[in-house]
PDB file of C-alpha atoms in Angstrom:
ATOM      1  CA  UNK A   1    -232.889 104.186  16.840  1.00  0.00           C
ATOM      2  CA  UNK A   2    -235.470 106.920  16.812  1.00  0.00           C
ATOM      3  CA  UNK A   3    -235.205 107.674  13.111  1.00  0.00           C
ATOM      4  CA  UNK A   4    -237.884 109.981  11.818  1.00  0.00           C
ATOM      5  CA  UNK A   5    -239.454 109.340   8.457  1.00  0.00           C
ATOM      6  CA  UNK A   6    -240.431 112.272   6.315  1.00  0.00           C
ATOM      7  CA  UNK A   7    -244.091 112.324   5.374  1.00  0.00           C
ATOM      8  CA  UNK A   8    -244.651 110.983   1.901  1.00  0.00           C
ATOM      9  CA  UNK A   9    -246.465 113.280  -0.495  1.00  0.00           C
ATOM     10  CA  UNK A  10    -248.794 112.168  -3.316  1.00  0.00           C
ATOM     11  CA  UNK A  11    -245.977 112.988  -5.766  1.00  0.00           C
ATOM     12  CA  UNK A  12    -243.966 110.108  -4.269  1.00  0.00           C
ATOM     13  CA  UNK A  13    -246.542 107.660  -5.659  1.00  0.00           C
ATOM     14  CA  UNK A  14    -246.890 109.113  -9.157  1.00  0.00           C
ATOM     15  CA  UNK A  15    -246.063 107.071 -12.211  1.00  0.00           C
ATOM     16  CA  UNK A  16    -243.315 108.464 -14.438  1.00  0.00           C
ATOM     17  CA  UNK A  17    -244.148 109.389 -18.017  1.00  0.00           C
ATOM     18  CA  UNK A  18    -242.412 106.879 -20.287  1.00  0.00           C
ATOM     19  CA  UNK A  19    -242.919 109.144 -23.310  1.00  0.00           C
ATOM     20  CA  UNK A  20    -241.042 111.930 -21.534  1.00  0.00           C
ATOM     21  CA  UNK A  21    -238.292 109.545 -20.384  1.00  0.00           C
ATOM     22  CA  UNK A  22    -237.777 107.997 -23.822  1.00  0.00           C
ATOM     23  CA  UNK A  23    -238.430 110.913 -26.179  1.00  0.00           C
ATOM     24  CA  UNK A  24    -237.994 113.893 -23.865  1.00  0.00           C
ATOM     25  CA  UNK A  25    -241.453 115.243 -24.746  1.00  0.00           C
ATOM     26  CA  UNK A  26    -244.632 115.458 -22.691  1.00  0.00           C
ATOM     27  CA  UNK A  27    -247.496 113.149 -23.609  1.00  0.00           C
ATOM     28  CA  UNK A  28    -251.190 114.089 -23.717  1.00  0.00           C
ATOM     29  CA  UNK A  29    -251.605 112.920 -20.127  1.00  0.00           C
ATOM     30  CA  UNK A  30    -248.608 114.709 -18.641  1.00  0.00           C
ATOM     31  CA  UNK A  31    -249.757 116.829 -15.735  1.00  0.00           C
ATOM     32  CA  UNK A  32    -252.917 114.852 -14.960  1.00  0.00           C
ATOM     33  CA  UNK A  33    -251.546 113.140 -11.847  1.00  0.00           C
ATOM     34  CA  UNK A  34    -250.046 116.361 -10.519  1.00  0.00           C
ATOM     35  CA  UNK A  35    -253.321 118.166 -11.253  1.00  0.00           C
ATOM     36  CA  UNK A  36    -255.234 115.615  -9.172  1.00  0.00           C
ATOM     37  CA  UNK A  37    -252.686 116.046  -6.356  1.00  0.00           C
ATOM     38  CA  UNK A  38    -253.191 119.818  -6.522  1.00  0.00           C
ATOM     39  CA  UNK A  39    -256.976 119.397  -6.262  1.00  0.00           C
ATOM     40  CA  UNK A  40    -256.527 117.134  -3.237  1.00  0.00           C
ATOM     41  CA  UNK A  41    -254.408 119.905  -1.680  1.00  0.00           C
ATOM     42  CA  UNK A  42    -257.113 122.480  -2.413  1.00  0.00           C
ATOM     43  CA  UNK A  43    -255.114 124.270  -5.113  1.00  0.00           C
ATOM     44  CA  UNK A  44    -257.908 124.403  -7.697  1.00  0.00           C
ATOM     45  CA  UNK A  45    -256.560 127.147  -9.965  1.00  0.00           C
ATOM     46  CA  UNK A  46    -253.085 125.605 -10.030  1.00  0.00           C
ATOM     47  CA  UNK A  47    -254.705 122.265 -10.940  1.00  0.00           C
ATOM     48  CA  UNK A  48    -256.352 123.896 -13.950  1.00  0.00           C
ATOM     49  CA  UNK A  49    -253.076 125.455 -15.097  1.00  0.00           C
ATOM     50  CA  UNK A  50    -251.311 122.120 -14.656  1.00  0.00           C
ATOM     51  CA  UNK A  51    -253.885 120.196 -16.743  1.00  0.00           C
ATOM     52  CA  UNK A  52    -256.707 122.307 -18.234  1.00  0.00           C
ATOM     53  CA  UNK A  53    -258.986 119.331 -18.951  1.00  0.00           C
ATOM     54  CA  UNK A  54    -259.085 118.204 -15.304  1.00  0.00           C
ATOM     55  CA  UNK A  55    -262.480 119.674 -14.468  1.00  0.00           C
ATOM     56  CA  UNK A  56    -264.169 118.598 -17.689  1.00  0.00           C
ATOM     57  CA  UNK A  57    -262.757 115.096 -17.158  1.00  0.00           C
ATOM     58  CA  UNK A  58    -264.212 115.065 -13.643  1.00  0.00           C
ATOM     59  CA  UNK A  59    -267.562 116.211 -15.064  1.00  0.00           C
ATOM     60  CA  UNK A  60    -267.375 113.550 -17.791  1.00  0.00           C
ATOM     61  CA  UNK A  61    -266.587 110.639 -15.468  1.00  0.00           C
ATOM     62  CA  UNK A  62    -269.046 111.919 -12.855  1.00  0.00           C
ATOM     63  CA  UNK A  63    -271.828 112.066 -15.426  1.00  0.00           C
ATOM     64  CA  UNK A  64    -271.005 108.636 -16.879  1.00  0.00           C
ATOM     65  CA  UNK A  65    -271.034 107.045 -13.420  1.00  0.00           C
ATOM     66  CA  UNK A  66    -274.228 108.864 -12.414  1.00  0.00           C
ATOM     67  CA  UNK A  67    -275.846 107.853 -15.705  1.00  0.00           C
ATOM     68  CA  UNK A  68    -275.152 104.189 -14.899  1.00  0.00           C
ATOM     69  CA  UNK A  69    -277.499 104.455 -11.912  1.00  0.00           C
ATOM     70  CA  UNK A  70    -280.042 106.965 -13.174  1.00  0.00           C
ATOM     71  CA  UNK A  71    -280.660 107.235 -16.889  1.00  0.00           C
ATOM     72  CA  UNK A  72    -280.911 110.813 -18.133  1.00  0.00           C
ATOM     73  CA  UNK A  73    -282.772 112.046 -21.158  1.00  0.00           C
ATOM     74  CA  UNK A  74    -280.296 112.979 -23.916  1.00  0.00           C
ATOM     75  CA  UNK A  75    -277.454 111.307 -22.002  1.00  0.00           C
ATOM     76  CA  UNK A  76    -275.772 110.213 -25.246  1.00  0.00           C
ATOM     77  CA  UNK A  77    -275.641 113.815 -26.487  1.00  0.00           C
ATOM     78  CA  UNK A  78    -274.249 114.998 -23.150  1.00  0.00           C
ATOM     79  CA  UNK A  79    -271.572 112.286 -23.167  1.00  0.00           C
ATOM     80  CA  UNK A  80    -270.581 113.054 -26.766  1.00  0.00           C
ATOM     81  CA  UNK A  81    -270.416 116.786 -25.989  1.00  0.00           C
ATOM     82  CA  UNK A  82    -268.258 116.235 -22.911  1.00  0.00           C
ATOM     83  CA  UNK A  83    -266.032 113.877 -24.905  1.00  0.00           C
ATOM     84  CA  UNK A  84    -265.500 116.462 -27.651  1.00  0.00           C
ATOM     85  CA  UNK A  85    -264.782 119.204 -25.101  1.00  0.00           C
ATOM     86  CA  UNK A  86    -262.228 116.960 -23.354  1.00  0.00           C
ATOM     87  CA  UNK A  87    -260.548 115.996 -26.623  1.00  0.00           C
ATOM     88  CA  UNK A  88    -260.256 119.630 -27.695  1.00  0.00           C
ATOM     89  CA  UNK A  89    -258.769 120.629 -24.332  1.00  0.00           C
ATOM     90  CA  UNK A  90    -256.380 117.675 -24.133  1.00  0.00           C
ATOM     91  CA  UNK A  91    -255.139 117.948 -27.717  1.00  0.00           C
ATOM     92  CA  UNK A  92    -254.969 121.758 -27.545  1.00  0.00           C
ATOM     93  CA  UNK A  93    -252.975 121.635 -24.314  1.00  0.00           C
ATOM     94  CA  UNK A  94    -250.669 118.997 -25.821  1.00  0.00           C
ATOM     95  CA  UNK A  95    -249.997 121.146 -28.889  1.00  0.00           C
ATOM     96  CA  UNK A  96    -249.278 124.204 -26.716  1.00  0.00           C
ATOM     97  CA  UNK A  97    -246.845 122.168 -24.590  1.00  0.00           C
ATOM     98  CA  UNK A  98    -245.085 120.919 -27.730  1.00  0.00           C
ATOM     99  CA  UNK A  99    -244.782 124.450 -29.088  1.00  0.00           C
ATOM    100  CA  UNK A 100    -243.341 125.670 -25.766  1.00  0.00           C
ATOM    101  CA  UNK A 101    -240.844 122.776 -25.614  1.00  0.00           C
ATOM    102  CA  UNK A 102    -239.383 123.495 -29.039  1.00  0.00           C
TER     103      UNK A 102
END
C-alpha cells in the first residue's frame, strides 16, 4: 500500500531509433525528440546543440501552417528557402555525427 510512483519524464515516451538499434549509427532524425523535450523544459541552447535544425524546422512548420490560413506573397520561395536550409542543417549534422562516431 502507499507506493509512490516516480514522475514520468518526456524521455519515457520517446520512440527508440531503429536505425541506431539495428546498425549502431544515428539516423538523420536522432536527437529531434530529445531536442523538443529540452525546449519544453526551457533549455533552448541545449536543444540547438542536440538537434541544430530544431528552430528552422519550427519556423518551417509554423510558416506552412500559417500560410494555410493566410496566403503570403512569395510563400513558395519562402517555403523552398526554409526547406533548403533545413536539409543543409539536417544532412550536415548527420555527417558530423557519422564522422564523430567513427
